[in-house]
mmCIF file of C-alpha atoms and ligand atoms in Angstrom:
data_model
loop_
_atom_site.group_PDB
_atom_site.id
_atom_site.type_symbol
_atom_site.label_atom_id
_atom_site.label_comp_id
_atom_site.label_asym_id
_atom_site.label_seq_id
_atom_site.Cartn_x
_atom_site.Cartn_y
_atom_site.Cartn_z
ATOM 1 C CA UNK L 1236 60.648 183.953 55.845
ATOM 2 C CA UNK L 1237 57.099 183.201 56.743
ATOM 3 C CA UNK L 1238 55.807 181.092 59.832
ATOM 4 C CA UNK L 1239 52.669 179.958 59.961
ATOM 5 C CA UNK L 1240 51.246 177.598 63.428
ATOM 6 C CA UNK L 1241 48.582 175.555 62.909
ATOM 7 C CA UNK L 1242 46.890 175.151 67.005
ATOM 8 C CA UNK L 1243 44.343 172.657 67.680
ATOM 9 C CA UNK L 1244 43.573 170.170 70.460
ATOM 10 C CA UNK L 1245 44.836 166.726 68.685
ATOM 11 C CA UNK L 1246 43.353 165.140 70.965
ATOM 12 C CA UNK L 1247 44.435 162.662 69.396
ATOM 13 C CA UNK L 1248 46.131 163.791 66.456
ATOM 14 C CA UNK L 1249 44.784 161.997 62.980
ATOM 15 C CA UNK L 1250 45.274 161.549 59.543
ATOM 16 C CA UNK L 1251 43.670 164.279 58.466
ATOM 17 C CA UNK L 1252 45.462 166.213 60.784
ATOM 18 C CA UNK L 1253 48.848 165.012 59.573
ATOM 19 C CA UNK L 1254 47.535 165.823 55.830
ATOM 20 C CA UNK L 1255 46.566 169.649 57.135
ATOM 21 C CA UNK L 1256 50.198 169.688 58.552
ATOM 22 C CA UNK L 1257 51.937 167.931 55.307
ATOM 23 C CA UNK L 1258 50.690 170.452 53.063
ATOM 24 C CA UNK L 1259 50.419 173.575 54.926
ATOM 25 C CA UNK L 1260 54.736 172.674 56.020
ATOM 26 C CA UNK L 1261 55.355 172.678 52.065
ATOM 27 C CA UNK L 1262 53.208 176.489 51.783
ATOM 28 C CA UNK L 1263 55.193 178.019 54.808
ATOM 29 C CA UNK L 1264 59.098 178.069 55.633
ATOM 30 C CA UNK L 1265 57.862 177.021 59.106
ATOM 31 C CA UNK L 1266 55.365 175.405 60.479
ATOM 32 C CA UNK L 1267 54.573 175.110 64.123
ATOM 33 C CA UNK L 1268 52.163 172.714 65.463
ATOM 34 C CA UNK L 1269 50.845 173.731 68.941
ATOM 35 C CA UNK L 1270 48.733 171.728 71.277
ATOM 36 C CA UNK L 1271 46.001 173.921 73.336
ATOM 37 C CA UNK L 1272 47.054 173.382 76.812
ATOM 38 C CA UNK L 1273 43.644 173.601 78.143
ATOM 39 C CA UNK L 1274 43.360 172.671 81.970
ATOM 40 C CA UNK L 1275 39.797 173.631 82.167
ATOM 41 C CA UNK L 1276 38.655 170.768 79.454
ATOM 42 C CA UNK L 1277 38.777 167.226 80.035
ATOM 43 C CA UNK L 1278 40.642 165.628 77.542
ATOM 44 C CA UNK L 1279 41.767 161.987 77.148
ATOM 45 C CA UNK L 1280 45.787 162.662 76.496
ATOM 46 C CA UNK L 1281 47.633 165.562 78.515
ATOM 47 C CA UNK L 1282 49.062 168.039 76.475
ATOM 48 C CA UNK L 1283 52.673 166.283 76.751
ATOM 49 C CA UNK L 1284 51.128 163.106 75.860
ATOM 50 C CA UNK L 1285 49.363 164.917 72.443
ATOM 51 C CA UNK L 1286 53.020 166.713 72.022
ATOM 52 C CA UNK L 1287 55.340 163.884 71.894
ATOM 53 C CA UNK L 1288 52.590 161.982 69.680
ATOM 54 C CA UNK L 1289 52.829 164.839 67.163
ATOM 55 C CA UNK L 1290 56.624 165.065 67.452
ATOM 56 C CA UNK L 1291 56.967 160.958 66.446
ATOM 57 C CA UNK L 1292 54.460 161.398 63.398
ATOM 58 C CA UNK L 1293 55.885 164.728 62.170
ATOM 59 C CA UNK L 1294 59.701 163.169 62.503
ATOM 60 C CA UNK L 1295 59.938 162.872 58.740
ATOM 61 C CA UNK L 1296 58.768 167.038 58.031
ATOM 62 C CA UNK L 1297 61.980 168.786 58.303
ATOM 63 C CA UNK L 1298 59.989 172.260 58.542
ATOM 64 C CA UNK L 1299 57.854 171.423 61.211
ATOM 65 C CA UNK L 1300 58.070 172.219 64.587
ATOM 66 C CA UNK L 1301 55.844 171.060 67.381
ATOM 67 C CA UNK L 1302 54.953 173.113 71.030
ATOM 68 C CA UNK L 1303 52.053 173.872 73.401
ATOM 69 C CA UNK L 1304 50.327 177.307 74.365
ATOM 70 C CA UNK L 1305 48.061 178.016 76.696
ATOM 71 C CA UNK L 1306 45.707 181.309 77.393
ATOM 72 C CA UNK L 1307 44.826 182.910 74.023
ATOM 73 C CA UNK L 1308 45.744 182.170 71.186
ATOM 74 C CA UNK L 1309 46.503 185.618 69.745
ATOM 75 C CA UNK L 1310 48.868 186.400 72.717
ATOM 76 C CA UNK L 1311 50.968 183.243 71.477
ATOM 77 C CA UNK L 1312 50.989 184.268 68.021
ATOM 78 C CA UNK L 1313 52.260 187.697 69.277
ATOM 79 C CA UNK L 1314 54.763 186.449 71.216
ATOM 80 C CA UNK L 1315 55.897 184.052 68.179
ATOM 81 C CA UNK L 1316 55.906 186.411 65.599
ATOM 82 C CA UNK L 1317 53.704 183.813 63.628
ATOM 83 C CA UNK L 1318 52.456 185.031 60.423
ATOM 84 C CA UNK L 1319 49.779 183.101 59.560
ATOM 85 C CA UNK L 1320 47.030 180.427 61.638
ATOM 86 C CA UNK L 1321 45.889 177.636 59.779
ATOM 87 C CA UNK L 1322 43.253 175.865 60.381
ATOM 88 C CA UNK L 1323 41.447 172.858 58.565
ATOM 89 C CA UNK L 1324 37.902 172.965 57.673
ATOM 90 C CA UNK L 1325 36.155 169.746 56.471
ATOM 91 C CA UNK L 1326 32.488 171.003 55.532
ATOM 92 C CA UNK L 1327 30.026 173.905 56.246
ATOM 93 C CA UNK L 1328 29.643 172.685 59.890
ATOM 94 C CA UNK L 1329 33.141 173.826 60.630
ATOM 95 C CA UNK L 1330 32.504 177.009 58.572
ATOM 96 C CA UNK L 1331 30.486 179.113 60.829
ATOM 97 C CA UNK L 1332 32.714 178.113 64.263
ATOM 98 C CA UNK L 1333 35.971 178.767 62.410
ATOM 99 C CA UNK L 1334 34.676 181.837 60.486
ATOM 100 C CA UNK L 1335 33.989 183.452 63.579
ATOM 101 C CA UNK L 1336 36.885 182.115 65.675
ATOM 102 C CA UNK L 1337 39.652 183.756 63.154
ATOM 103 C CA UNK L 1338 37.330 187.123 62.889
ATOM 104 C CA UNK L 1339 37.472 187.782 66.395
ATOM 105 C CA UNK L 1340 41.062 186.611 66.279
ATOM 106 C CA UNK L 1341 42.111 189.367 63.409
ATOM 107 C CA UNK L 1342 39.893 191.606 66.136
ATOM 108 C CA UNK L 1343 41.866 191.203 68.548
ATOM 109 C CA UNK L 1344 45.328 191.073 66.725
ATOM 110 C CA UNK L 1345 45.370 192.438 62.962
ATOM 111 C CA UNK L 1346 48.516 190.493 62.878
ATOM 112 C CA UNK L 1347 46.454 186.820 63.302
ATOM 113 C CA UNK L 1348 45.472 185.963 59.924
ATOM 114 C CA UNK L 1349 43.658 182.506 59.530
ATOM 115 C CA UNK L 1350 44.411 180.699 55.847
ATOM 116 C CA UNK L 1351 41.991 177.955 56.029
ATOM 117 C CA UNK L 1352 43.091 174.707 53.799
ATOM 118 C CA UNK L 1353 40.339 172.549 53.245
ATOM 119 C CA UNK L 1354 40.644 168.533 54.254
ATOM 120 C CA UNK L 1355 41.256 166.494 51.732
ATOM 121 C CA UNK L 1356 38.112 164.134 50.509
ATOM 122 C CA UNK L 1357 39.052 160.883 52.180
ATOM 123 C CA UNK L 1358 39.075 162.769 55.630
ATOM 124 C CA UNK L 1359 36.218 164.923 55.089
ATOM 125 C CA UNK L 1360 34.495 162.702 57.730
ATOM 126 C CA UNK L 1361 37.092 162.776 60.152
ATOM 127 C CA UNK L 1362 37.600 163.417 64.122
ATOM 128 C CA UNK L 1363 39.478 163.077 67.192
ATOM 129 C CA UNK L 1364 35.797 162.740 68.726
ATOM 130 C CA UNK L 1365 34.960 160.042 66.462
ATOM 131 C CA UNK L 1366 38.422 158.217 66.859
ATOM 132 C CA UNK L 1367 38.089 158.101 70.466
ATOM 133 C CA UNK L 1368 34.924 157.108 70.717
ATOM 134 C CA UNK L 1369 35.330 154.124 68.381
ATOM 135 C CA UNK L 1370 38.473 153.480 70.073
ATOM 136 C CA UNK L 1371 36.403 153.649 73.319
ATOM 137 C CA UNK L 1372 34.017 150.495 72.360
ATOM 138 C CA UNK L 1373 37.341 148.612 71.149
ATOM 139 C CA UNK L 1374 36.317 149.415 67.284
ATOM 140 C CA UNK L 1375 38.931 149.116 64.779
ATOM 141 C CA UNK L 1376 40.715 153.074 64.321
ATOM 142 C CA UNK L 1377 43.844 151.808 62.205
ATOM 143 C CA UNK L 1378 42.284 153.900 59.391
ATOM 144 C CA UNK L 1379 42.076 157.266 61.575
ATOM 145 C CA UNK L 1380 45.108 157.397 63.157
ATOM 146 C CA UNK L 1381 48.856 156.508 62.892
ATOM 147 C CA UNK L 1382 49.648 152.530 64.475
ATOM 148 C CA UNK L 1383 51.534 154.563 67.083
ATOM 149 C CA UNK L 1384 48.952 157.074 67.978
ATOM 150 C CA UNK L 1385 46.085 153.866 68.013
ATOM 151 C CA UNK L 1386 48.458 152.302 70.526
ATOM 152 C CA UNK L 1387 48.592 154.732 72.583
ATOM 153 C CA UNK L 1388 44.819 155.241 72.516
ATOM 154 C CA UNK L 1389 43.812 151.312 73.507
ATOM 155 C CA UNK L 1390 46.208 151.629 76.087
ATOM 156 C CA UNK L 1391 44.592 154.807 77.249
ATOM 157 C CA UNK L 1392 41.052 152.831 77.282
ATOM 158 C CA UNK L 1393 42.464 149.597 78.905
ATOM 159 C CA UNK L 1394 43.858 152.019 81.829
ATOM 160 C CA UNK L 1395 40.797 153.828 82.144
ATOM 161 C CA UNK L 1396 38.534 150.319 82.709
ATOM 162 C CA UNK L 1397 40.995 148.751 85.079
ATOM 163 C CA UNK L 1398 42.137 146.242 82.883
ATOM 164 C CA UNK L 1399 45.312 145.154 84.156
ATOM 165 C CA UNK L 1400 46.076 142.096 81.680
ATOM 166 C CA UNK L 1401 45.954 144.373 78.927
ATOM 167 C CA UNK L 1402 42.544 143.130 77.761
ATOM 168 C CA UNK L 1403 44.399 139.846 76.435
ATOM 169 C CA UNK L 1404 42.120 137.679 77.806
HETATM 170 O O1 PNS E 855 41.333 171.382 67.600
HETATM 171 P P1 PNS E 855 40.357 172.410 68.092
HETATM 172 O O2 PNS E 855 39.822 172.025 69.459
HETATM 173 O O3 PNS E 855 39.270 172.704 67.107
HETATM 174 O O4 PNS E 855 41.206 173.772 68.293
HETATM 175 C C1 PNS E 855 40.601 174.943 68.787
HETATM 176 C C2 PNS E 855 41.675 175.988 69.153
HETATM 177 C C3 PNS E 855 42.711 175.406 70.078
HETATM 178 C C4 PNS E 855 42.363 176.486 67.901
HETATM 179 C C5 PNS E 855 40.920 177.190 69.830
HETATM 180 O O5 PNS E 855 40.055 176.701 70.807
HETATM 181 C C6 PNS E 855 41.870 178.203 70.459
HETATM 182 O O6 PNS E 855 42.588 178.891 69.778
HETATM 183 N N1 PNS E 855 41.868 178.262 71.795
HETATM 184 C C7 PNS E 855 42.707 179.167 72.562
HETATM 185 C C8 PNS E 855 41.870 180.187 73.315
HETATM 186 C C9 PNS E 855 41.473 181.317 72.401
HETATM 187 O O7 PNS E 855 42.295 182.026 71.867
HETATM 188 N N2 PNS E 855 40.164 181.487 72.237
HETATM 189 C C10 PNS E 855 39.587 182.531 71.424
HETATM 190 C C11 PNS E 855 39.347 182.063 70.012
HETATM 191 S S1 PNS E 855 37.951 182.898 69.396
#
């Protein structure tokens, strides 16, 4: 039985996240998605927020589980048992950050082996950065990010500028 966890921010999570998670669930018996709980970092959802997003747009993935960590990541994946990290990587500029994130991983835990699966072509461009910032100047993000997850995001932006009406007028 092998488990792999795929860890990330998803802040928010998008479509090419949900494509990383689709096809890395159907590699691995289990798959468990964990949100970095991250108190130092400023982030636009709190890690609950980012968790019960993921939990709504993995519903349909029977294999797939979804949590939070916090504190190194090799300490969860020791405490887990995890076999395997996954991790995305869209182009080169990921490469060199993600090469030398699971090498000093492995360092510090042979057991933390990173499989990276490359992003599919129609999300090669994609990011939670991006989507939020869009999102921030009221551009259109239904192509980034699940209907619920945009929802949640306007919402987020229309709290953040005071707008009590909702921005519906
Ligand atoms: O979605 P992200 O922000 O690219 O995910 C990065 C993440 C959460 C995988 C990485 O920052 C991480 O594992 N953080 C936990 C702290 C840690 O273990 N740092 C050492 C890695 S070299």
């Amino acid at each position: 039985m092998t488990s792999a966890i795929y860890p990330g921010s998803f802040d928010p999570v998008t479509f090419g996240h949900i494509d990383i998670i689709k096809r890395a669930s159907k590699l691995f018996d289990t798959l468990t998605v964990s949100v970095l709980e991250n108190k130092a970092k400023s982030s636009l959802f709190s890690a609950d927020e980012r968790v019960k997003m993921l939990v709504e747009v993995c519903s349909d993935i029977p294999n797939v589980k979804v949590d939070s960590f916090s504190g190194l990541l090799v300490d969860y994946v020791e405490k887990n048992n995890f076999d395997v990290v996954i991790r995305g990587l869209r182009a080169i500029t990921d490469f060199e950050y993600e090469l030398q994130m699971a090498q000093t991983n492995r360092k510090l835990l042979l057991q933390a082996d990173t499989v990276f699966l490359t992003t599919s072509l129609e999300y090669a461009y994609l990011s939670s950065t991006t989507v939020r910032e869009v999102a921030a100047f009221g551009g259109d993000i239904s192509l980034f990010v699940p209907k619920l997850v945009a929802d949640r995001i306007y919402e987020k932006f229309r709290i953040k500028n005071g707008d009590q009406n909702g921005g519906k007028d």
